[in-house]
Amino acid sequence: MDVANSVVLRHDQTRRTDRFEAASQLEGFPPAAAKFCAERALFGDIIGPAPRNRLNFLELREATDRYFRARVSGDSDDQLLADLLDALARTLRGANGTNGLDAATAHSVLRLIAMPDPERMKICRNCGWLFIDRSKNRSRAWCDMAVCGNRAKASRHYRRRKEEEAP
Ligand SMILES: [Zn+2]
């Protein structure tokens, strides 16, 4: 999920940023993710993807995002699933062992495909990231309350103030 989210503001053509644009960013991602990501425990001994596998890995990222985004929106599609499985197979074939980000991502995607409670996967209302809602009552609307939750609250507050001030 954290890999799929390496494209920030994916839905916004003018502001979207690809954190994996440069190969060096791919190398730096696992150590950073091991510190900051929600699923940080998964990144313990992970290193960057095998250089010859970078393209496969980036295709896997895109296929992952397309498939899960469609599934969360309620229009899961076997064609998108087939594309994702193709990308998974290519990535696994090109990986060097199991501790590369490429193989680790592929295994993580397989777990997500088969997750027992797929309704817990959601799209953040503020930034568009995919996230897993682990709250008890499954009511989270934002990937991160401290970041997107507060931002959404602040902009609601701002709009209300504007309306009050308007003549
Ligand atoms: Zn968010």
mmCIF file of N, CA and C and ligand atoms in Angstrom, residues 123-131 140-145 147-149 151, ligand 1:
data_model
loop_
_atom_site.group_PDB
_atom_site.id
_atom_site.type_symbol
_atom_site.label_atom_id
_atom_site.label_comp_id
_atom_site.label_asym_id
_atom_site.label_seq_id
_atom_site.Cartn_x
_atom_site.Cartn_y
_atom_site.Cartn_z
ATOM 1 N N ILE A 123 -10.202 4.767 0.344
ATOM 2 C CA ILE A 123 -9.464 5.841 -0.319
ATOM 3 C C ILE A 123 -9.606 7.091 0.543
ATOM 4 N N CYS A 124 -8.481 7.694 0.894
ATOM 5 C CA CYS A 124 -8.518 8.886 1.750
ATOM 6 C C CYS A 124 -9.280 10.014 1.060
ATOM 7 N N ARG A 125 -10.218 10.623 1.809
ATOM 8 C CA ARG A 125 -11.034 11.696 1.236
ATOM 9 C C ARG A 125 -10.233 12.939 0.940
ATOM 10 N N ASN A 126 -9.102 13.077 1.624
ATOM 11 C CA ASN A 126 -8.332 14.297 1.412
ATOM 12 C C ASN A 126 -7.263 14.118 0.333
ATOM 13 N N CYS A 127 -6.403 13.092 0.457
ATOM 14 C CA CYS A 127 -5.248 13.020 -0.437
ATOM 15 C C CYS A 127 -5.379 11.930 -1.498
ATOM 16 N N GLY A 128 -6.398 11.079 -1.392
ATOM 17 C CA GLY A 128 -6.581 10.058 -2.420
ATOM 18 C C GLY A 128 -5.743 8.809 -2.225
ATOM 19 N N TRP A 129 -4.989 8.734 -1.134
ATOM 20 C CA TRP A 129 -4.214 7.524 -0.868
ATOM 21 C C TRP A 129 -5.126 6.358 -0.533
ATOM 22 N N LEU A 130 -4.654 5.154 -0.896
ATOM 23 C CA LEU A 130 -5.308 3.941 -0.418
ATOM 24 C C LEU A 130 -4.826 3.691 1.014
ATOM 25 N N PHE A 131 -5.715 3.287 1.893
ATOM 26 C CA PHE A 131 -5.274 2.930 3.247
ATOM 27 C C PHE A 131 -6.176 1.837 3.797
ATOM 28 N N ARG A 140 -12.996 5.208 9.811
ATOM 29 C CA ARG A 140 -11.980 6.193 9.411
ATOM 30 C C ARG A 140 -12.201 6.652 7.983
ATOM 31 N N ALA A 141 -12.051 7.936 7.736
ATOM 32 C CA ALA A 141 -12.234 8.478 6.394
ATOM 33 C C ALA A 141 -10.922 9.000 5.830
ATOM 34 N N TRP A 142 -9.891 9.088 6.689
ATOM 35 C CA TRP A 142 -8.627 9.664 6.252
ATOM 36 C C TRP A 142 -7.474 8.706 6.484
ATOM 37 N N CYS A 143 -6.477 8.785 5.622
ATOM 38 C CA CYS A 143 -5.322 7.895 5.753
ATOM 39 C C CYS A 143 -4.639 8.112 7.091
ATOM 40 N N ASP A 144 -4.569 9.365 7.519
ATOM 41 C CA ASP A 144 -3.857 9.706 8.732
ATOM 42 C C ASP A 144 -4.586 10.874 9.373
ATOM 43 N N MET A 145 -5.141 10.620 10.543
ATOM 44 C CA MET A 145 -5.916 11.659 11.217
ATOM 45 C C MET A 145 -5.068 12.908 11.444
ATOM 46 N N VAL A 147 -2.640 14.124 9.758
ATOM 47 C CA VAL A 147 -2.328 14.902 8.560
ATOM 48 C C VAL A 147 -3.609 15.242 7.814
ATOM 49 N N CYS A 148 -4.232 14.249 7.207
ATOM 50 C CA CYS A 148 -5.376 14.525 6.342
ATOM 51 C C CYS A 148 -6.638 14.844 7.140
ATOM 52 N N GLY A 149 -6.825 14.214 8.284
ATOM 53 C CA GLY A 149 -8.001 14.491 9.104
ATOM 54 C C GLY A 149 -8.026 15.942 9.527
ATOM 55 N N ARG A 151 -6.369 18.410 8.182
ATOM 56 C CA ARG A 151 -6.432 19.299 7.026
ATOM 57 C C ARG A 151 -7.888 19.449 6.572
HETATM 58 ZN ZN ZN B 1 -4.814 11.249 3.200
#
